[in-house]
C-alpha cells in the first residue's frame, strides 16, 4: 500500500515537474527558476561547461542582508529552464569601501589548467570612484567563491565589465574606462587571475560591453552611459579583435531605447544545423531591483550587420542551434 502511494506521488511530482517545463523565453517577462522565483542574475554572464550553461549575475532578491553583496548561479541545459544553485558568492565589504559599496556585473571564467572558476566583478564605493575589478575563485561552478583581491586592470579605471570567450577558448575581459572614453578588450594571464594584455581599445564611450565572433567578424555592442536608464545601444565590427573597428551603429530603432534594455552579453548557440546569437539585456528597475527583467532575443546578424528585432516570445534548441517564435 505504502509503495503504491509512494509511486503515485512520484508520478504526480514528475508530472508536475513536466508541467513546469518552460518551452519558451519571454523577453521582459517574469522568468521563474525551478523553485518558481523570478531569476536573480542581473548584469549577468553565461558560460557553458560540457552541456551545462551557468548563468551568474547580481542577486537582488528582497530581504538580503545589507552587509553583504550576493552573486547568484543558475544552471540550465536548454537556456529556458534554470535551476537555482544558490549564492555563488556572499561577500562582505572586502576593501573598506563603506556601507553602500558596490558589486556589479559578475562574470565567471573556467580555467582548464588550474580547474578554477575565476569570477571578475565591478567593485566600487558608493561614489563609483574606486573603479576596480574584484576577483574571487572557486573549485566548483556553483561556488562558494572566495574573494582574492582587487585591482585596476591595466592600471585603468574600470567600471562596467563584460566577458568574451573566443572560439578557441581564449578569455577576454571587456571593461569601460571613463578617462580614456572608451572600452578595453584585454587578455588574461595563464591562471586567469590577472589582466595582462591590451588587445584593443575601442574609442567610444560605451558600457555594458559585449562581444561575439560570427562568420569571420567580431561584433561588439555597448550602451551609452545613462545609468539605469535605457538608451539606444550600438554595435561595431572588426575582422580582428584588435581592430580596426567600424563606426558604431544602432542595433534597434533608437526611439525604443533598445526596447528598454541595456546590453550585458551576446550568447552564441552553435548547433548541428544553425548558429544563433542571442542578445542578453537588462531591463533595470532601480527602485525595485529584484523585479528587474531580462530582455533576451536572437539577433539578425551577418555580413557586418547586427539587428535586434522586436522582442517576442521565442524558443531555442541548443542542440540544433535553431530558434523560432513560440506563438
Ligand atoms: C549603469 C551600469 C550598471 C550600474 C548602473 C548604476 O550605467 O551599466 O551596471 O552601474 O549604471 O547607476
Coordinates of C-alpha atoms and ligand atoms in Angstrom, one line a residue:
X1 CA 0.0 0.0 0.0
X2 CA 2.7 2.4 1.1
X3 CA 4.6 1.6 -2.0
X4 CA 1.6 2.4 -4.2
X5 CA 1.2 5.8 -2.5
X6 CA 4.9 6.5 -3.0
X7 CA 4.7 5.5 -6.7
X8 CA 1.7 7.6 -7.2
X9 CA 3.2 10.7 -5.5
X10 CA 6.4 10.2 -7.5
X11 CA 4.3 10.1 -10.7
X12 CA 2.4 13.2 -9.6
X13 CA 5.6 15.2 -8.8
X14 CA 7.1 14.1 -12.1
X15 CA 4.0 15.2 -14.0
X16 CA 4.1 18.5 -12.1
X17 CA 7.8 19.0 -13.0
X18 CA 7.0 18.3 -16.7
X19 CA 4.1 20.8 -16.5
X20 CA 6.5 23.3 -15.1
X21 CA 8.9 22.9 -18.0
X22 CA 9.3 26.2 -19.9
X23 CA 9.2 25.8 -23.6
X24 CA 10.0 29.5 -24.4
X25 CA 11.8 32.6 -23.3
X26 CA 9.6 35.6 -22.7
X27 CA 11.6 38.8 -23.2
X28 CA 10.8 41.2 -20.4
X29 CA 8.5 38.8 -18.6
X30 CA 8.9 37.3 -15.1
X31 CA 11.3 34.4 -15.5
X32 CA 10.7 31.8 -12.9
X33 CA 13.5 29.4 -11.8
X34 CA 12.9 25.8 -10.8
X35 CA 11.5 27.0 -7.5
X36 CA 9.1 29.4 -9.1
X37 CA 11.1 32.5 -8.1
X38 CA 12.0 35.2 -10.6
X39 CA 15.6 34.7 -11.7
X40 CA 18.0 37.0 -9.9
X41 CA 21.0 37.2 -12.2
X42 CA 21.2 40.8 -13.2
X43 CA 24.0 42.3 -15.2
X44 CA 24.9 38.7 -15.8
X45 CA 27.2 36.4 -17.8
X46 CA 26.9 32.9 -19.0
X47 CA 29.5 30.1 -19.5
X48 CA 29.0 26.6 -20.9
X49 CA 30.8 23.7 -19.2
X50 CA 30.1 20.4 -21.0
X51 CA 26.4 20.5 -21.8
X52 CA 25.5 22.8 -18.9
X53 CA 25.1 26.5 -19.1
X54 CA 25.8 28.5 -15.9
X55 CA 24.3 31.9 -15.5
X56 CA 25.9 34.3 -12.9
X57 CA 24.6 37.7 -12.0
X58 CA 23.7 40.2 -9.4
X59 CA 21.4 38.6 -6.8
X60 CA 19.0 41.3 -5.7
X61 CA 16.1 39.4 -4.1
X62 CA 14.2 41.1 -1.3
X63 CA 15.3 40.6 2.3
X64 CA 19.0 40.1 1.7
X65 CA 21.4 41.1 4.5
X66 CA 22.5 44.6 3.5
X67 CA 26.0 44.0 4.8
X68 CA 26.7 41.5 2.0
X69 CA 26.6 41.5 -1.8
X70 CA 25.4 38.4 -3.5
X71 CA 26.2 36.7 -6.8
X72 CA 23.8 34.0 -7.8
X73 CA 24.4 31.0 -10.0
X74 CA 21.8 29.1 -12.1
X75 CA 22.3 26.0 -14.2
X76 CA 20.5 25.0 -17.4
X77 CA 20.8 22.6 -20.3
X78 CA 18.4 24.4 -22.6
X79 CA 18.7 28.1 -21.8
X80 CA 14.9 28.2 -21.0
X81 CA 14.7 26.2 -17.7
X82 CA 17.1 27.4 -15.0
X83 CA 17.9 25.6 -11.7
X84 CA 18.9 27.9 -8.8
X85 CA 22.3 26.8 -7.4
X86 CA 22.3 29.3 -4.5
X87 CA 24.6 32.2 -3.7
X88 CA 27.8 31.5 -5.5
X89 CA 29.3 34.4 -3.7
X90 CA 28.2 36.1 -0.5
X91 CA 30.7 38.9 0.2
X92 CA 31.1 41.4 3.0
X93 CA 32.8 44.7 2.1
X94 CA 36.3 43.5 1.1
X95 CA 38.2 46.8 0.9
X96 CA 36.6 49.1 3.5
X97 CA 34.5 50.8 0.9
X98 CA 31.7 51.8 3.2
X99 CA 28.1 50.8 3.7
X100 CA 26.9 51.4 0.2
X101 CA 29.7 49.6 -1.5
X102 CA 29.0 48.1 -4.9
X103 CA 29.5 44.7 -6.5
X104 CA 28.1 44.6 -10.1
X105 CA 28.2 42.6 -13.3
X106 CA 29.9 39.4 -12.2
X107 CA 31.5 37.3 -14.9
X108 CA 33.0 33.8 -14.4
X109 CA 35.7 32.1 -16.5
X110 CA 36.7 28.4 -16.2
X111 CA 40.4 27.7 -16.3
X112 CA 41.0 24.2 -17.6
X113 CA 44.6 24.1 -16.4
X114 CA 44.1 25.2 -12.8
X115 CA 40.5 23.8 -12.7
X116 CA 39.5 27.0 -11.1
X117 CA 36.4 29.0 -11.7
X118 CA 37.5 32.7 -11.7
X119 CA 35.0 35.4 -11.0
X120 CA 35.5 39.0 -12.0
X121 CA 33.2 41.8 -10.9
X122 CA 33.0 45.5 -10.8
X123 CA 34.0 46.6 -7.3
X124 CA 33.2 50.1 -6.2
X125 CA 32.3 52.5 -3.4
X126 CA 29.0 54.5 -3.3
X127 CA 30.5 57.2 -5.5
X128 CA 31.8 54.9 -8.1
X129 CA 35.3 56.4 -7.6
X130 CA 37.1 53.2 -6.6
X131 CA 36.6 51.8 -10.2
X132 CA 38.3 48.4 -9.8
X133 CA 37.7 44.8 -10.5
X134 CA 37.4 42.2 -7.8
X135 CA 38.5 38.6 -8.3
X136 CA 37.1 35.5 -6.5
X137 CA 37.8 31.8 -7.1
X138 CA 36.0 28.5 -6.6
X139 CA 36.7 24.9 -7.4
X140 CA 33.0 24.3 -8.2
X141 CA 30.8 26.3 -10.7
X142 CA 28.2 27.0 -8.1
X143 CA 30.7 28.2 -5.5
X144 CA 31.3 29.1 -2.8
X145 CA 33.7 31.7 -4.4
X146 CA 36.5 33.0 -2.2
X147 CA 37.5 36.7 -2.6
X148 CA 41.1 37.0 -3.5
X149 CA 41.9 40.6 -4.5
X150 CA 41.0 43.8 -6.3
X151 CA 42.9 45.9 -8.8
X152 CA 42.6 48.3 -11.8
X153 CA 43.0 46.3 -15.0
X154 CA 46.0 47.6 -17.0
X155 CA 46.1 50.3 -14.3
X156 CA 43.0 51.9 -15.7
X157 CA 39.8 52.9 -14.1
X158 CA 37.3 50.1 -14.7
X159 CA 33.5 50.2 -14.2
X160 CA 31.1 48.0 -16.2
X161 CA 32.8 44.8 -17.2
X162 CA 31.9 42.2 -19.8
X163 CA 33.4 38.9 -20.8
X164 CA 34.2 37.3 -24.1
X165 CA 35.5 33.8 -24.8
X166 CA 36.7 33.4 -28.3
X167 CA 36.0 30.2 -30.4
X168 CA 39.5 28.8 -29.4
X169 CA 38.6 29.3 -25.7
X170 CA 40.8 32.4 -25.1
X171 CA 39.2 34.5 -22.4
X172 CA 39.0 38.3 -22.5
X173 CA 37.8 40.9 -20.1
X174 CA 35.9 43.9 -21.5
X175 CA 36.0 47.0 -19.3
X176 CA 34.8 50.5 -19.6
X177 CA 37.3 53.2 -18.8
X178 CA 36.0 56.7 -18.4
X179 CA 39.2 58.8 -18.5
X180 CA 40.1 57.5 -22.0
X181 CA 36.4 57.5 -23.1
X182 CA 36.1 54.0 -24.4
X183 CA 36.4 50.4 -23.6
X184 CA 39.2 47.9 -23.5
X185 CA 39.3 44.3 -24.6
X186 CA 42.0 42.7 -22.5
X187 CA 43.7 39.4 -22.3
X188 CA 44.1 37.4 -19.0
X189 CA 47.2 35.7 -17.5
X190 CA 47.5 31.9 -17.9
X191 CA 45.8 31.4 -14.5
X192 CA 43.2 34.0 -15.3
X193 CA 43.9 35.8 -12.1
X194 CA 45.3 38.9 -13.8
X195 CA 44.6 41.2 -16.7
X196 CA 47.8 41.4 -18.6
X197 CA 47.3 42.5 -22.2
X198 CA 45.6 45.3 -24.0
X199 CA 44.2 43.7 -27.1
X200 CA 42.0 46.6 -28.3
X201 CA 40.9 50.0 -27.1
X202 CA 37.6 51.0 -28.7
X203 CA 37.3 54.7 -28.7
X204 CA 33.6 55.0 -27.9
X205 CA 32.1 56.0 -24.6
X206 CA 30.1 52.8 -24.1
X207 CA 29.5 50.4 -21.3
X208 CA 27.7 47.1 -20.8
X209 CA 30.2 45.9 -23.4
X210 CA 29.7 42.5 -25.1
X211 CA 31.4 40.8 -28.0
X212 CA 30.7 37.9 -30.3
X213 CA 32.5 36.2 -33.1
X214 CA 30.3 35.3 -36.1
X215 CA 31.4 34.1 -39.5
X216 CA 34.8 35.7 -39.5
X217 CA 33.8 39.1 -38.0
X218 CA 33.8 40.3 -34.4
X219 CA 30.8 42.3 -33.3
X220 CA 30.9 44.4 -30.3
X221 CA 27.9 46.1 -28.7
X222 CA 27.5 48.5 -25.8
X223 CA 25.2 51.0 -24.3
X224 CA 25.6 54.8 -23.7
X225 CA 26.3 55.9 -20.2
X226 CA 22.9 56.8 -18.8
X227 CA 23.0 54.9 -15.6
X228 CA 19.9 52.7 -15.1
X229 CA 18.0 54.4 -17.8
X230 CA 18.0 52.6 -21.2
X231 CA 19.4 54.2 -24.3
X232 CA 20.0 53.2 -28.0
X233 CA 22.7 50.5 -27.8
X234 CA 25.1 50.4 -30.6
X235 CA 27.4 47.9 -32.4
X236 CA 30.7 48.0 -34.4
X237 CA 32.5 45.2 -36.2
X238 CA 36.1 44.3 -36.9
X239 CA 37.9 41.5 -38.8
X240 CA 40.2 41.1 -35.8
X241 CA 39.7 41.6 -32.0
X242 CA 42.5 44.1 -32.1
X243 CA 40.7 46.3 -34.7
X244 CA 40.3 48.4 -36.7
X245 CA 36.6 48.8 -35.5
X246 CA 34.0 50.4 -37.7
X247 CA 31.9 53.3 -36.6
X248 CA 29.1 52.4 -34.1
X249 CA 25.6 52.0 -35.4
X250 CA 22.2 51.4 -33.8
X251 CA 21.2 47.8 -33.0
X252 CA 17.4 48.7 -32.8
X253 CA 15.2 51.7 -33.7
X254 CA 16.7 54.4 -31.4
X255 CA 13.2 55.6 -30.2
X256 CA 12.7 52.2 -28.5
X257 CA 15.9 52.7 -26.3
X258 CA 16.9 49.1 -27.2
X259 CA 13.4 48.0 -26.2
X260 CA 14.0 49.5 -22.7
X261 CA 17.1 47.3 -22.1
X262 CA 20.8 47.6 -21.6
X263 CA 23.3 45.1 -23.1
X264 CA 25.2 42.6 -20.9
X265 CA 26.2 39.8 -23.2
X266 CA 25.8 38.1 -26.6
X267 CA 25.5 34.3 -26.3
X268 CA 26.5 32.2 -29.3
X269 CA 24.5 28.9 -29.6
X270 CA 26.3 26.8 -32.1
X271 CA 24.2 23.7 -33.0
X272 CA 24.2 21.0 -35.6
X273 CA 22.1 22.9 -38.0
X274 CA 22.5 26.6 -37.3
X275 CA 24.2 29.2 -35.1
X276 CA 22.0 31.6 -33.2
X277 CA 23.3 34.7 -31.4
X278 CA 21.1 35.9 -28.5
X279 CA 21.2 39.4 -27.3
X280 CA 21.0 39.4 -23.5
X281 CA 20.0 42.7 -21.9
X282 CA 18.8 44.0 -18.5
X283 CA 15.6 46.0 -18.0
X284 CA 16.6 47.7 -14.8
X285 CA 14.0 48.8 -12.2
X286 CA 16.2 50.9 -10.0
X287 CA 13.8 51.2 -7.1
X288 CA 12.6 47.6 -7.2
X289 CA 15.8 45.9 -8.4
X290 CA 14.5 42.4 -7.6
X291 CA 11.9 42.9 -10.2
X292 CA 14.4 43.9 -13.0
X293 CA 13.7 41.9 -16.1
X294 CA 15.8 40.3 -18.8
X295 CA 15.4 41.0 -22.5
X296 CA 16.8 38.1 -24.5
X297 CA 16.2 37.9 -28.2
X298 CA 18.0 36.3 -31.1
X299 CA 19.6 39.0 -33.4
X300 CA 19.7 39.2 -37.1
X301 CA 23.4 39.0 -37.8
X302 CA 25.8 38.6 -40.7
X303 CA 27.9 40.5 -43.3
X304 CA 28.8 43.2 -40.9
X305 CA 25.2 43.9 -39.8
X306 CA 23.6 43.3 -36.4
X307 CA 19.9 44.0 -35.7
X308 CA 17.8 43.3 -32.7
X309 CA 14.2 42.6 -33.9
X310 CA 11.2 43.5 -31.9
X311 CA 11.3 41.1 -28.9
X312 CA 8.7 38.3 -28.9
X313 CA 8.4 35.0 -27.1
X314 CA 10.8 32.5 -28.7
X315 CA 12.1 29.0 -28.3
X316 CA 15.6 27.9 -28.8
X317 CA 17.0 24.4 -29.5
X318 CA 20.5 24.3 -28.1
X319 CA 21.3 21.0 -29.9
X320 CA 20.4 22.2 -33.4
X321 CA 21.1 25.9 -32.8
X322 CA 17.7 26.7 -34.3
X323 CA 15.2 29.2 -32.9
X324 CA 11.7 30.2 -33.7
X325 CA 8.9 32.4 -32.3
X326 CA 6.9 30.5 -29.8
X327 CA 3.4 31.7 -30.8
Ligands
LIG1 C1 24.8 51.6 -15.3 C2 25.6 50.4 -15.3 C3 25.1 49.5 -14.2 C4 25.1 50.2 -12.9 C5 24.3 51.5 -13.0 C6 24.4 52.3 -11.7 O1 25.3 52.5 -16.2 O2 25.6 49.7 -16.5 O3 25.9 48.3 -14.1 O4 26.4 50.5 -12.6 O5 24.8 52.3 -14.1 O6 23.8 53.6 -11.9

